[in-house]
PDB file of C-alpha atoms in Angstrom:
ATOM      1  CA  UNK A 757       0.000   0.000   0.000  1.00 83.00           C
ATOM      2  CA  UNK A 758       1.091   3.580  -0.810  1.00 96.00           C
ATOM      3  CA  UNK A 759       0.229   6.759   0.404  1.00 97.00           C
ATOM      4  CA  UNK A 760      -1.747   8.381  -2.308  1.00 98.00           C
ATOM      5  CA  UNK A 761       0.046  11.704  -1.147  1.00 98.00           C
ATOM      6  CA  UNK A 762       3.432   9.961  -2.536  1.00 98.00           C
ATOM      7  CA  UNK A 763       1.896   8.727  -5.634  1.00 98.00           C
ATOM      8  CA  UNK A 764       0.282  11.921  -6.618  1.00 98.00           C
ATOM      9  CA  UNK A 765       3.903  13.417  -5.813  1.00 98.00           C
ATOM     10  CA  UNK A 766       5.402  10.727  -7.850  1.00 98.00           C
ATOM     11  CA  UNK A 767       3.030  11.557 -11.165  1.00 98.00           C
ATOM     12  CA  UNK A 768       3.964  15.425 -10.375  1.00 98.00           C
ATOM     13  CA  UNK A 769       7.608  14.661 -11.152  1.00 98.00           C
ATOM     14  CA  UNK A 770       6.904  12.478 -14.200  1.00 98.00           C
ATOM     15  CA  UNK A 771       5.240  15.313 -15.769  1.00 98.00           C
ATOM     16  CA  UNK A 772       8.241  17.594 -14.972  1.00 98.00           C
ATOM     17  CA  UNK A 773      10.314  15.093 -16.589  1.00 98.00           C
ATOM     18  CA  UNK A 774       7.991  14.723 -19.856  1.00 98.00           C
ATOM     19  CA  UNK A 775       7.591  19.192 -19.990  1.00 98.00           C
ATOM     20  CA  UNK A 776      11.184  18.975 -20.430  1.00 97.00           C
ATOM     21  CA  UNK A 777      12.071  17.183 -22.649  1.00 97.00           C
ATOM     22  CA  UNK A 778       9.532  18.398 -25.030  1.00 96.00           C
ATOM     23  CA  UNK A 779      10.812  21.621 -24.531  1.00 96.00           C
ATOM     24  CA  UNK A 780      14.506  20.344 -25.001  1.00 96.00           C
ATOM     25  CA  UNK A 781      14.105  17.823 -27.654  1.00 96.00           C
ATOM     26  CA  UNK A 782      11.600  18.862 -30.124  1.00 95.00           C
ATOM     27  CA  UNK A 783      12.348  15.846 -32.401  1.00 96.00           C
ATOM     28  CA  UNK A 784      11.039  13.614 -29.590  1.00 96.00           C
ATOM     29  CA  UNK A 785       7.814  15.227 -29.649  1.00 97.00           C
ATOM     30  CA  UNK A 786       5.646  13.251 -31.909  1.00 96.00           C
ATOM     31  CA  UNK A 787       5.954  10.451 -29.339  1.00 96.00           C
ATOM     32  CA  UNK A 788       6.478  12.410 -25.799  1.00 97.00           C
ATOM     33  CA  UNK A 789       2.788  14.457 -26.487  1.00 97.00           C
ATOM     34  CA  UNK A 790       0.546  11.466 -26.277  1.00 96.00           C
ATOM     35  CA  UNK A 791       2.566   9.901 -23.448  1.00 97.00           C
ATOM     36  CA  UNK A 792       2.480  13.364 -21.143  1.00 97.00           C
ATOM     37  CA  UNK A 793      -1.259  13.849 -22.295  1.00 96.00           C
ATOM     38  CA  UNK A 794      -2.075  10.061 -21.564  1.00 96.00           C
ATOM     39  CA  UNK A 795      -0.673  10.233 -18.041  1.00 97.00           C
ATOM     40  CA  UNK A 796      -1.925  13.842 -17.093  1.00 96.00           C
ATOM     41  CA  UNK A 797      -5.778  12.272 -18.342  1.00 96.00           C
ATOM     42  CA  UNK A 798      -5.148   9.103 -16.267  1.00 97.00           C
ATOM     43  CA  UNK A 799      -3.778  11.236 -13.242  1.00 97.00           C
ATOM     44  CA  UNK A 800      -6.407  14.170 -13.192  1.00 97.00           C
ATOM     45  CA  UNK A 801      -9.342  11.927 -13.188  1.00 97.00           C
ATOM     46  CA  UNK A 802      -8.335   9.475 -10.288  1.00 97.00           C
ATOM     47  CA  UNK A 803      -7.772  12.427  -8.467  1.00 97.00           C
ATOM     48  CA  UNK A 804     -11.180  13.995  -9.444  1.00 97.00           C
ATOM     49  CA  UNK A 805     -12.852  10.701  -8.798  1.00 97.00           C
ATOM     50  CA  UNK A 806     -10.618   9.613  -5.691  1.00 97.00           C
ATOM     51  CA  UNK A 807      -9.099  11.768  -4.163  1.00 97.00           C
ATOM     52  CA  UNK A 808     -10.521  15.777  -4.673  1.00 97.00           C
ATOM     53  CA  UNK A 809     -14.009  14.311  -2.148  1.00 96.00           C
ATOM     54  CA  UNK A 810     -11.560  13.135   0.266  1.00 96.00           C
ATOM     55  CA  UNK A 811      -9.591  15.869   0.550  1.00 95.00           C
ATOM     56  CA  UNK A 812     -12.948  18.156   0.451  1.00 94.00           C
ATOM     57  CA  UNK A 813     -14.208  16.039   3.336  1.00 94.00           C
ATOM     58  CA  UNK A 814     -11.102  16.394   5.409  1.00 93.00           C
ATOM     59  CA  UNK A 815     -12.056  20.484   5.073  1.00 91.00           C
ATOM     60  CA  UNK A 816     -10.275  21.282   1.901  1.00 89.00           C
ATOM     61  CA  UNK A 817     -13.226  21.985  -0.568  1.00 91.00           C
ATOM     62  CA  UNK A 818     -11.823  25.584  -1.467  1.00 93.00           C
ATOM     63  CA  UNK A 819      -8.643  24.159  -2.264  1.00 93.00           C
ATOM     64  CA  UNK A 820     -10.147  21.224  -4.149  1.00 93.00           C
ATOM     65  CA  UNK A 821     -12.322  23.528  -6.169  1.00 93.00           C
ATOM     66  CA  UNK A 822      -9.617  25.801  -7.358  1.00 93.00           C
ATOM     67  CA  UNK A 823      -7.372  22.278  -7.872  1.00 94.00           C
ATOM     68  CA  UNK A 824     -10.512  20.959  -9.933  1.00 93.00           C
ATOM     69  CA  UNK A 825     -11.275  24.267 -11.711  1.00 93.00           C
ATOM     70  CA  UNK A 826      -7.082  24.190 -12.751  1.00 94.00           C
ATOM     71  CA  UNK A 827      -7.765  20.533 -13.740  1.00 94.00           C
ATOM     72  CA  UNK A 828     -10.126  22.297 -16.464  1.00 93.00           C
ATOM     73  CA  UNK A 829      -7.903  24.368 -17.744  1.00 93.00           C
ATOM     74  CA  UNK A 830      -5.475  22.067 -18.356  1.00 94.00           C
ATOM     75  CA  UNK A 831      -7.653  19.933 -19.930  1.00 93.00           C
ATOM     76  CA  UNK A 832      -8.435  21.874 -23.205  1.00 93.00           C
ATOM     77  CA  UNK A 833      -4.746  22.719 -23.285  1.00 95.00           C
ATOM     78  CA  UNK A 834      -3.593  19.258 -23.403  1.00 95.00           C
ATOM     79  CA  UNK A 835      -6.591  18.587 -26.016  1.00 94.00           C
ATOM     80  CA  UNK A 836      -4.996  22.060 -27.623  1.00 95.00           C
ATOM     81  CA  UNK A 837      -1.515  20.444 -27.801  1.00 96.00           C
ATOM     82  CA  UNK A 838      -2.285  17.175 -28.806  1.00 95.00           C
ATOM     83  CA  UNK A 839      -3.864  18.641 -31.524  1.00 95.00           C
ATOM     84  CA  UNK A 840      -0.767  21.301 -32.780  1.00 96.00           C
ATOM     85  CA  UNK A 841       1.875  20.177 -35.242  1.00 95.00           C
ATOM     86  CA  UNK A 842       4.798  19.299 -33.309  1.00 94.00           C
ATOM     87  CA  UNK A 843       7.175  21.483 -35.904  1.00 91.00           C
ATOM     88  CA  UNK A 844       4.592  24.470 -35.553  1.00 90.00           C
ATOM     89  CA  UNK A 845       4.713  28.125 -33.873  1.00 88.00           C
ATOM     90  CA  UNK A 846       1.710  27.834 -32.081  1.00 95.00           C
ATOM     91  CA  UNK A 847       2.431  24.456 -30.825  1.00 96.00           C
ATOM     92  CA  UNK A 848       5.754  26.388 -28.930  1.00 94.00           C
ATOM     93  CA  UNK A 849       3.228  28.734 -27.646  1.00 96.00           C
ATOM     94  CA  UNK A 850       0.497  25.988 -26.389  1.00 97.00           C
ATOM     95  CA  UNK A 851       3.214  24.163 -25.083  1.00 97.00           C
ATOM     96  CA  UNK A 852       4.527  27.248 -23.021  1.00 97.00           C
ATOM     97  CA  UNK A 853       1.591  27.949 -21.369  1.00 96.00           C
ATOM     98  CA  UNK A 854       0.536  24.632 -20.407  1.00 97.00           C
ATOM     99  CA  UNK A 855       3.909  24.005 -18.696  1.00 97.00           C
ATOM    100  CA  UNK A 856       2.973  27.160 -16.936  1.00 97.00           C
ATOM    101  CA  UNK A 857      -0.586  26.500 -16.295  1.00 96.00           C
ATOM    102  CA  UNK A 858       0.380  22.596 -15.173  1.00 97.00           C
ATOM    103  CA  UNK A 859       3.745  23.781 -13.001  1.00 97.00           C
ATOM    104  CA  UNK A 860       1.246  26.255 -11.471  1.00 96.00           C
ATOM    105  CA  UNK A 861      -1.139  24.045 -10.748  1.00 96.00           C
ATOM    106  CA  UNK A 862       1.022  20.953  -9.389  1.00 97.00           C
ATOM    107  CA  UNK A 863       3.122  23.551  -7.003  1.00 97.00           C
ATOM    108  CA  UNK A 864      -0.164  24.778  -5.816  1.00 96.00           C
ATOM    109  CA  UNK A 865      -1.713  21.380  -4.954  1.00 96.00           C
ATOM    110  CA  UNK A 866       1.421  19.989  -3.972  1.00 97.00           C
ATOM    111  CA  UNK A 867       1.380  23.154  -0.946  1.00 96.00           C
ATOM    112  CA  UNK A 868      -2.506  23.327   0.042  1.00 95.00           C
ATOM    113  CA  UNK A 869      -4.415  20.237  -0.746  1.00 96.00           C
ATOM    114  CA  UNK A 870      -1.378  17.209  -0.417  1.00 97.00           C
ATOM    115  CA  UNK A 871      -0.089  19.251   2.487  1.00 96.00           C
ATOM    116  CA  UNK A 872      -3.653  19.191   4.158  1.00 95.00           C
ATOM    117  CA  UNK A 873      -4.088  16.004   3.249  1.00 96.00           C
ATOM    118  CA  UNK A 874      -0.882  14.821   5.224  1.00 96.00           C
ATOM    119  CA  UNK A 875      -1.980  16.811   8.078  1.00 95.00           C
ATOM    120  CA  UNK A 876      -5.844  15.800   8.492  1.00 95.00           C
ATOM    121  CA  UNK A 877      -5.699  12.252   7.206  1.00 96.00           C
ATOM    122  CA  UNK A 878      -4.055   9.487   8.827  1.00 96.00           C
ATOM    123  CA  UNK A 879      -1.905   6.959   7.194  1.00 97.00           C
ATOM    124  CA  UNK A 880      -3.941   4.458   6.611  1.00 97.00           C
ATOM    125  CA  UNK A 881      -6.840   6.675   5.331  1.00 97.00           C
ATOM    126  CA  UNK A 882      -4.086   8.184   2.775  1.00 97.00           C
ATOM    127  CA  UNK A 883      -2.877   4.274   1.698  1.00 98.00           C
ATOM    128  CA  UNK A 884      -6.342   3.496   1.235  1.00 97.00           C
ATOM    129  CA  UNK A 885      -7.144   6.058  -1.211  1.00 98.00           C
ATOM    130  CA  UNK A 886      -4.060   5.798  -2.835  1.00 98.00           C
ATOM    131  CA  UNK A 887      -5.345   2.554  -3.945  1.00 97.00           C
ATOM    132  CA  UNK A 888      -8.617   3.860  -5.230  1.00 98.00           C
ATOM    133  CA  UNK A 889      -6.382   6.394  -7.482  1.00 98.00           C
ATOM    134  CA  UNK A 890      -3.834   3.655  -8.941  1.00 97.00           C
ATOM    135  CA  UNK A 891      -7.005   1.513  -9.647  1.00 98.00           C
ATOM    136  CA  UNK A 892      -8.739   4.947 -10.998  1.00 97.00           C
ATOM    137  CA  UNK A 893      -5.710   5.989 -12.791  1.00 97.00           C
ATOM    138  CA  UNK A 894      -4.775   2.230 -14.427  1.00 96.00           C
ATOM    139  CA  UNK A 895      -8.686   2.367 -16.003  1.00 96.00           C
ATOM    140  CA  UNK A 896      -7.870   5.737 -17.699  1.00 96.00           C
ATOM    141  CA  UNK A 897      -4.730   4.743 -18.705  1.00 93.00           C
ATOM    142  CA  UNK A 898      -4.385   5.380 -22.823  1.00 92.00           C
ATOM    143  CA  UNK A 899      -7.419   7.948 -22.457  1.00 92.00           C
ATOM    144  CA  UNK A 900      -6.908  11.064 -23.675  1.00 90.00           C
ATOM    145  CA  UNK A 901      -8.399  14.761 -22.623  1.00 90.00           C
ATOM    146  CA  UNK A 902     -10.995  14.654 -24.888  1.00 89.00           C
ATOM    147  CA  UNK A 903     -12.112  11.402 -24.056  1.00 92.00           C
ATOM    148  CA  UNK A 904     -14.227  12.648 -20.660  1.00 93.00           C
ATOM    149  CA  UNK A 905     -17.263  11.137 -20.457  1.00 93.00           C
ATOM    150  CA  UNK A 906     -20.942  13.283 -19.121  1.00 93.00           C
ATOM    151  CA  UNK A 907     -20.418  11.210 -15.956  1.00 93.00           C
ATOM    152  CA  UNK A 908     -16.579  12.910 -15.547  1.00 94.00           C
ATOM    153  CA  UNK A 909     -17.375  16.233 -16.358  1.00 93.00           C
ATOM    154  CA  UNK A 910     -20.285  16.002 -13.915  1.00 93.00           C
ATOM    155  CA  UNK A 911     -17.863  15.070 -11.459  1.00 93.00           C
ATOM    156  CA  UNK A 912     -15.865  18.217 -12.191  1.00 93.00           C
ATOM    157  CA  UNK A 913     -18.509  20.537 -11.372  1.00 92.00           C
ATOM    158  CA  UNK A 914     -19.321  18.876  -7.996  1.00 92.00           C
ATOM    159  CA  UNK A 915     -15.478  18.888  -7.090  1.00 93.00           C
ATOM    160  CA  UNK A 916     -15.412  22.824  -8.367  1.00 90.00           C
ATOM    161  CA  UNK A 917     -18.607  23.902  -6.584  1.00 90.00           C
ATOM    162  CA  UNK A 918     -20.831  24.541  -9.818  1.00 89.00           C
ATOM    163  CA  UNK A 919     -24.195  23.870  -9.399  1.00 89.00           C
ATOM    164  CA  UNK A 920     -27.339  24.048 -11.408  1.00 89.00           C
ATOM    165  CA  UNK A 921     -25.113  21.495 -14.515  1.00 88.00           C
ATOM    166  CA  UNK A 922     -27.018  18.275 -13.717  1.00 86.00           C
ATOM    167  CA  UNK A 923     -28.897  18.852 -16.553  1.00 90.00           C
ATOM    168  CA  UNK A 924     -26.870  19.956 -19.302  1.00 91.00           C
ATOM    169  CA  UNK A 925     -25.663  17.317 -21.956  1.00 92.00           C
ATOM    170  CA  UNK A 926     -21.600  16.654 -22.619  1.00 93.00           C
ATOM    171  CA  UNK A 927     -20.728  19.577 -24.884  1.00 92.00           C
ATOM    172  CA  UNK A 928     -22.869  22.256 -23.047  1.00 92.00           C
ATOM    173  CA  UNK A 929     -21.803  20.989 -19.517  1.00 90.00           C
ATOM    174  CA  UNK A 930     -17.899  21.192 -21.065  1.00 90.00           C
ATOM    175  CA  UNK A 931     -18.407  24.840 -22.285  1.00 90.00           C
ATOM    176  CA  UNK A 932     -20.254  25.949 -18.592  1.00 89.00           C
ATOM    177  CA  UNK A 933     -17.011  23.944 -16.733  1.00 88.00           C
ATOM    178  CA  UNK A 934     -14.585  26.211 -19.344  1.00 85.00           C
ATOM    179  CA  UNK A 935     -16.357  29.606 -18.917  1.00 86.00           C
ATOM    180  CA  UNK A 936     -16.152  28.404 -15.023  1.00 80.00           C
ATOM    181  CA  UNK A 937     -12.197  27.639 -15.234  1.00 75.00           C
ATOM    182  CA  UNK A 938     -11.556  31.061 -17.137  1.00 75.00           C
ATOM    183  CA  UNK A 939     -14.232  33.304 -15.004  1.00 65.00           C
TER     184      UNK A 939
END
């Protein structure tokens, strides 16, 4: 059993890893995009499924819904990027900002809702959930951003504290989640 604090921790530095070397080796692109964009799917909705209502129910919900409403934004720039020519100017620029959008975001959560989490849950609490997110994160694995289901995206909106989206279908719950992230 591992503590799901270490394992998020763990996935933080992988994506480090992956931002730079695309930013390095631009040749390795073509096959470093769907790997970083693979894992950061996989990762963002075990924690959205696993681990963001845990950490809300230890008293972290702000934190959590800023973490979930980050999780959004990163979202349709890893769709964004996946979907650039490796050799092109604008993928430079979507790459740029979502290493500064996903840096952001992972130094953020790694200081308010892991820290919390290390300080309101015991151990055994934190091993148990992080074997809901491997389990989570191994049934994403080879998903992409774009491949959220309603279900997921419903998810979202309860972790970021949007109400009033129970309704909508996939596309116009997606754009009220974006117009959320960017409000």
């Amino acid at each position: 059993m591992a503590d799901v604090v270490d394992l998020i921790m763990q996935d933080h530095r992988e994506v480090e890893r992956l931002f730079a070397e695309l930013e390095s080796n631009p040749q390795a692109r073509p096959t470093v995009v769907p790997v970083l964009t693979t894992l950061l799917a996989a990762h963002s909705r075990a924690e959205e499924s696993e681990v963001y209502p845990a950490a809300a129910d230890a008293g972290g919900a702000d934190d959590v819904e800023h973490s979930q409403q980050e999780h959004i934004e990163a979202d349709e720039l890893l769709e964004r990027l996946a979907e650039a020519d490796p050799e092109g100017a604008e993928f430079e620029e979507i790459l740029a900002k979502a290493v500064e959008s996903v840096s952001h975001h992972i130094e953020e959560e790694e200081e308010t809702v892991l820290l919390h989490m290390r300080e309101r849950m015991d151990v055994s609490r934190r091993e148990e959930l992080g074997d809901a997110f491997l389990k989570a994160r191994e049934e994403h694995l080879g998903q992409q951003p774009a491949d959220i289901t309603r279900d997921e995206l419903r998810r979202q909106a309860d972790n970021a504290g949007i109400t009033g989206v129970s309704g909508l279908d996939k596309a116009s719950l997606q754009e009220e989640l974006r117009k959320q992230a960017d409000g």
